[in-house]
């Protein structure tokens, strides 16, 4: 149980780190801000903490799927998690923390998910899978 909790926290921390790197790069590309300022939200730690338990449940069923199919499944699950947690935060706080980055964008849905981020989520999900396998089966 202790290893499970540690691995959950490690993948959650990696998720927040990935997000900071992603926002740093996108901020630079939009504003040419050479400080590469990235950001995340404390709310993201428990959201990214869903990754390890989810992979633990899924892996026995999908381990022999082609990586492309696994990646597509991960994107669907990420969008479900992002939409539902964003909606829940909006109900609790009156707004979703990331909606300011999503509202008004062409591929955004209700300010909670952005479909144009699918390629980034695909890569991120497979990186999470790799880290999960490293942690779980080391």
PDB file of C-alpha atoms in Angstrom:
ATOM      1  CA  UNK A   1       0.000   0.000   0.000  1.00  0.00           C
ATOM      2  CA  UNK A   2       2.851   2.386   0.826  1.00  0.00           C
ATOM      3  CA  UNK A   3       4.450   1.821  -2.594  1.00  0.00           C
ATOM      4  CA  UNK A   4       1.082   2.434  -4.269  1.00  0.00           C
ATOM      5  CA  UNK A   5       0.708   5.790  -2.494  1.00  0.00           C
ATOM      6  CA  UNK A   6       4.285   6.810  -3.262  1.00  0.00           C
ATOM      7  CA  UNK A   7       3.895   5.899  -6.940  1.00  0.00           C
ATOM      8  CA  UNK A   8       0.575   7.777  -7.074  1.00  0.00           C
ATOM      9  CA  UNK A   9       2.243  10.894  -5.648  1.00  0.00           C
ATOM     10  CA  UNK A  10       5.225  10.534  -7.991  1.00  0.00           C
ATOM     11  CA  UNK A  11       3.057  10.384 -11.113  1.00  0.00           C
ATOM     12  CA  UNK A  12       0.922  13.270  -9.834  1.00  0.00           C
ATOM     13  CA  UNK A  13       4.094  15.326  -9.356  1.00  0.00           C
ATOM     14  CA  UNK A  14       5.289  14.410 -12.838  1.00  0.00           C
ATOM     15  CA  UNK A  15       1.911  15.484 -14.235  1.00  0.00           C
ATOM     16  CA  UNK A  16       2.154  18.908 -12.621  1.00  0.00           C
ATOM     17  CA  UNK A  17       5.735  19.222 -13.867  1.00  0.00           C
ATOM     18  CA  UNK A  18       4.669  18.300 -17.416  1.00  0.00           C
ATOM     19  CA  UNK A  19       1.955  20.932 -17.195  1.00  0.00           C
ATOM     20  CA  UNK A  20       4.401  23.616 -16.096  1.00  0.00           C
ATOM     21  CA  UNK A  21       6.731  22.710 -18.985  1.00  0.00           C
ATOM     22  CA  UNK A  22       3.818  22.701 -21.468  1.00  0.00           C
ATOM     23  CA  UNK A  23       2.499  26.093 -20.339  1.00  0.00           C
ATOM     24  CA  UNK A  24       6.017  27.492 -20.426  1.00  0.00           C
ATOM     25  CA  UNK A  25       6.479  26.419 -24.031  1.00  0.00           C
ATOM     26  CA  UNK A  26       3.040  27.590 -25.149  1.00  0.00           C
ATOM     27  CA  UNK A  27       3.471  30.952 -23.408  1.00  0.00           C
ATOM     28  CA  UNK A  28       6.790  31.409 -25.174  1.00  0.00           C
ATOM     29  CA  UNK A  29       5.315  30.488 -28.550  1.00  0.00           C
ATOM     30  CA  UNK A  30       2.398  32.922 -28.139  1.00  0.00           C
ATOM     31  CA  UNK A  31       4.109  35.855 -26.439  1.00  0.00           C
ATOM     32  CA  UNK A  32       7.792  35.247 -27.166  1.00  0.00           C
ATOM     33  CA  UNK A  33       8.343  35.518 -23.412  1.00  0.00           C
ATOM     34  CA  UNK A  34      11.919  34.336 -23.019  1.00  0.00           C
ATOM     35  CA  UNK A  35      11.485  33.850 -19.298  1.00  0.00           C
ATOM     36  CA  UNK A  36       9.655  30.586 -20.166  1.00  0.00           C
ATOM     37  CA  UNK A  37       7.258  31.164 -17.284  1.00  0.00           C
ATOM     38  CA  UNK A  38       5.084  28.108 -16.774  1.00  0.00           C
ATOM     39  CA  UNK A  39       2.297  27.486 -14.308  1.00  0.00           C
ATOM     40  CA  UNK A  40      -0.136  24.982 -12.897  1.00  0.00           C
ATOM     41  CA  UNK A  41      -2.749  24.870 -10.164  1.00  0.00           C
ATOM     42  CA  UNK A  42      -2.632  23.101  -6.820  1.00  0.00           C
ATOM     43  CA  UNK A  43      -5.922  21.484  -7.841  1.00  0.00           C
ATOM     44  CA  UNK A  44      -3.988  19.552 -10.477  1.00  0.00           C
ATOM     45  CA  UNK A  45      -2.102  17.435  -7.934  1.00  0.00           C
ATOM     46  CA  UNK A  46      -5.157  15.371  -6.884  1.00  0.00           C
ATOM     47  CA  UNK A  47      -6.363  15.297 -10.497  1.00  0.00           C
ATOM     48  CA  UNK A  48      -3.054  13.896 -11.747  1.00  0.00           C
ATOM     49  CA  UNK A  49      -3.121  11.523  -8.763  1.00  0.00           C
ATOM     50  CA  UNK A  50      -5.816   9.635 -10.683  1.00  0.00           C
ATOM     51  CA  UNK A  51      -3.226   8.464 -13.226  1.00  0.00           C
ATOM     52  CA  UNK A  52      -1.504   5.690 -11.269  1.00  0.00           C
ATOM     53  CA  UNK A  53      -4.690   4.043  -9.907  1.00  0.00           C
ATOM     54  CA  UNK A  54      -6.336   4.271 -13.338  1.00  0.00           C
ATOM     55  CA  UNK A  55      -3.365   2.633 -15.056  1.00  0.00           C
ATOM     56  CA  UNK A  56      -3.266  -0.017 -12.341  1.00  0.00           C
ATOM     57  CA  UNK A  57      -6.879  -0.909 -13.126  1.00  0.00           C
ATOM     58  CA  UNK A  58      -6.550  -0.692 -16.913  1.00  0.00           C
ATOM     59  CA  UNK A  59      -3.172  -2.269 -17.596  1.00  0.00           C
ATOM     60  CA  UNK A  60      -4.223  -5.930 -17.198  1.00  0.00           C
ATOM     61  CA  UNK A  61      -6.912  -5.417 -19.860  1.00  0.00           C
ATOM     62  CA  UNK A  62      -5.027  -3.266 -22.388  1.00  0.00           C
ATOM     63  CA  UNK A  63      -1.380  -4.283 -22.077  1.00  0.00           C
ATOM     64  CA  UNK A  64      -1.449  -6.210 -25.344  1.00  0.00           C
ATOM     65  CA  UNK A  65      -3.238  -3.488 -27.369  1.00  0.00           C
ATOM     66  CA  UNK A  66      -1.291  -1.552 -29.992  1.00  0.00           C
ATOM     67  CA  UNK A  67       0.155   1.640 -28.547  1.00  0.00           C
ATOM     68  CA  UNK A  68      -2.029   3.668 -30.935  1.00  0.00           C
ATOM     69  CA  UNK A  69      -5.213   2.145 -29.500  1.00  0.00           C
ATOM     70  CA  UNK A  70      -3.982   2.571 -25.930  1.00  0.00           C
ATOM     71  CA  UNK A  71      -3.141   6.200 -26.689  1.00  0.00           C
ATOM     72  CA  UNK A  72      -6.615   6.840 -28.113  1.00  0.00           C
ATOM     73  CA  UNK A  73      -8.229   5.260 -25.058  1.00  0.00           C
ATOM     74  CA  UNK A  74      -6.046   7.414 -22.809  1.00  0.00           C
ATOM     75  CA  UNK A  75      -7.099  10.571 -24.670  1.00  0.00           C
ATOM     76  CA  UNK A  76     -10.769   9.701 -24.174  1.00  0.00           C
ATOM     77  CA  UNK A  77     -10.204   9.028 -20.474  1.00  0.00           C
ATOM     78  CA  UNK A  78      -8.175  12.221 -20.065  1.00  0.00           C
ATOM     79  CA  UNK A  79     -10.936  14.285 -21.653  1.00  0.00           C
ATOM     80  CA  UNK A  80     -13.549  12.638 -19.431  1.00  0.00           C
ATOM     81  CA  UNK A  81     -11.416  13.328 -16.339  1.00  0.00           C
ATOM     82  CA  UNK A  82     -10.547  16.892 -17.407  1.00  0.00           C
ATOM     83  CA  UNK A  83     -14.150  17.763 -18.234  1.00  0.00           C
ATOM     84  CA  UNK A  84     -15.643  16.195 -15.107  1.00  0.00           C
ATOM     85  CA  UNK A  85     -13.065  17.595 -12.682  1.00  0.00           C
ATOM     86  CA  UNK A  86     -13.284  21.014 -14.352  1.00  0.00           C
ATOM     87  CA  UNK A  87     -17.066  20.904 -14.084  1.00  0.00           C
ATOM     88  CA  UNK A  88     -16.826  19.855 -10.416  1.00  0.00           C
ATOM     89  CA  UNK A  89     -14.365  22.645  -9.625  1.00  0.00           C
ATOM     90  CA  UNK A  90     -16.657  25.125 -11.398  1.00  0.00           C
ATOM     91  CA  UNK A  91     -19.534  23.964  -9.188  1.00  0.00           C
ATOM     92  CA  UNK A  92     -17.430  24.242  -6.025  1.00  0.00           C
ATOM     93  CA  UNK A  93     -15.465  27.428  -6.791  1.00  0.00           C
ATOM     94  CA  UNK A  94     -17.652  29.234  -9.283  1.00  0.00           C
ATOM     95  CA  UNK A  95     -15.072  28.757 -12.024  1.00  0.00           C
ATOM     96  CA  UNK A  96     -12.693  26.179 -13.403  1.00  0.00           C
ATOM     97  CA  UNK A  97      -9.060  27.249 -12.884  1.00  0.00           C
ATOM     98  CA  UNK A  98      -8.006  26.512 -16.469  1.00  0.00           C
ATOM     99  CA  UNK A  99     -11.076  27.904 -18.213  1.00  0.00           C
ATOM    100  CA  UNK A 100      -9.356  31.272 -18.793  1.00  0.00           C
ATOM    101  CA  UNK A 101      -6.981  29.426 -21.131  1.00  0.00           C
ATOM    102  CA  UNK A 102      -9.805  27.545 -22.856  1.00  0.00           C
ATOM    103  CA  UNK A 103     -12.799  29.888 -23.216  1.00  0.00           C
ATOM    104  CA  UNK A 104     -13.119  31.390 -26.647  1.00  0.00           C
ATOM    105  CA  UNK A 105     -10.708  28.946 -28.280  1.00  0.00           C
ATOM    106  CA  UNK A 106     -11.926  27.279 -31.463  1.00  0.00           C
ATOM    107  CA  UNK A 107     -11.524  23.703 -30.227  1.00  0.00           C
ATOM    108  CA  UNK A 108     -12.647  24.284 -26.620  1.00  0.00           C
ATOM    109  CA  UNK A 109     -15.736  22.621 -25.205  1.00  0.00           C
ATOM    110  CA  UNK A 110     -17.497  24.604 -22.470  1.00  0.00           C
ATOM    111  CA  UNK A 111     -14.165  26.046 -21.371  1.00  0.00           C
ATOM    112  CA  UNK A 112     -13.287  22.694 -19.802  1.00  0.00           C
ATOM    113  CA  UNK A 113     -11.394  20.760 -22.485  1.00  0.00           C
ATOM    114  CA  UNK A 114      -9.528  21.636 -25.672  1.00  0.00           C
ATOM    115  CA  UNK A 115      -9.667  19.095 -28.462  1.00  0.00           C
ATOM    116  CA  UNK A 116      -6.630  20.645 -30.162  1.00  0.00           C
ATOM    117  CA  UNK A 117      -4.550  19.385 -27.223  1.00  0.00           C
ATOM    118  CA  UNK A 118      -5.203  15.741 -28.222  1.00  0.00           C
ATOM    119  CA  UNK A 119      -1.713  15.204 -29.716  1.00  0.00           C
ATOM    120  CA  UNK A 120      -0.067  16.546 -26.557  1.00  0.00           C
ATOM    121  CA  UNK A 121      -2.305  14.359 -24.405  1.00  0.00           C
ATOM    122  CA  UNK A 122      -1.488  11.337 -26.571  1.00  0.00           C
ATOM    123  CA  UNK A 123       2.260  11.796 -26.017  1.00  0.00           C
ATOM    124  CA  UNK A 124       1.812  12.639 -22.339  1.00  0.00           C
ATOM    125  CA  UNK A 125      -0.364   9.587 -21.744  1.00  0.00           C
ATOM    126  CA  UNK A 126       2.189   7.250 -23.288  1.00  0.00           C
ATOM    127  CA  UNK A 127       4.933   8.865 -21.184  1.00  0.00           C
ATOM    128  CA  UNK A 128       2.777   8.265 -18.112  1.00  0.00           C
ATOM    129  CA  UNK A 129       2.340   4.659 -19.220  1.00  0.00           C
ATOM    130  CA  UNK A 130       6.100   4.236 -19.524  1.00  0.00           C
ATOM    131  CA  UNK A 131       6.651   5.744 -16.059  1.00  0.00           C
ATOM    132  CA  UNK A 132       3.873   3.602 -14.636  1.00  0.00           C
ATOM    133  CA  UNK A 133       5.477   0.445 -16.002  1.00  0.00           C
ATOM    134  CA  UNK A 134       8.876   1.513 -14.701  1.00  0.00           C
ATOM    135  CA  UNK A 135       7.504   2.155 -11.207  1.00  0.00           C
ATOM    136  CA  UNK A 136       5.214  -0.853 -11.085  1.00  0.00           C
ATOM    137  CA  UNK A 137       7.517  -3.501 -12.487  1.00  0.00           C
ATOM    138  CA  UNK A 138      10.982  -2.294 -11.499  1.00  0.00           C
TER     139      UNK A 138
END
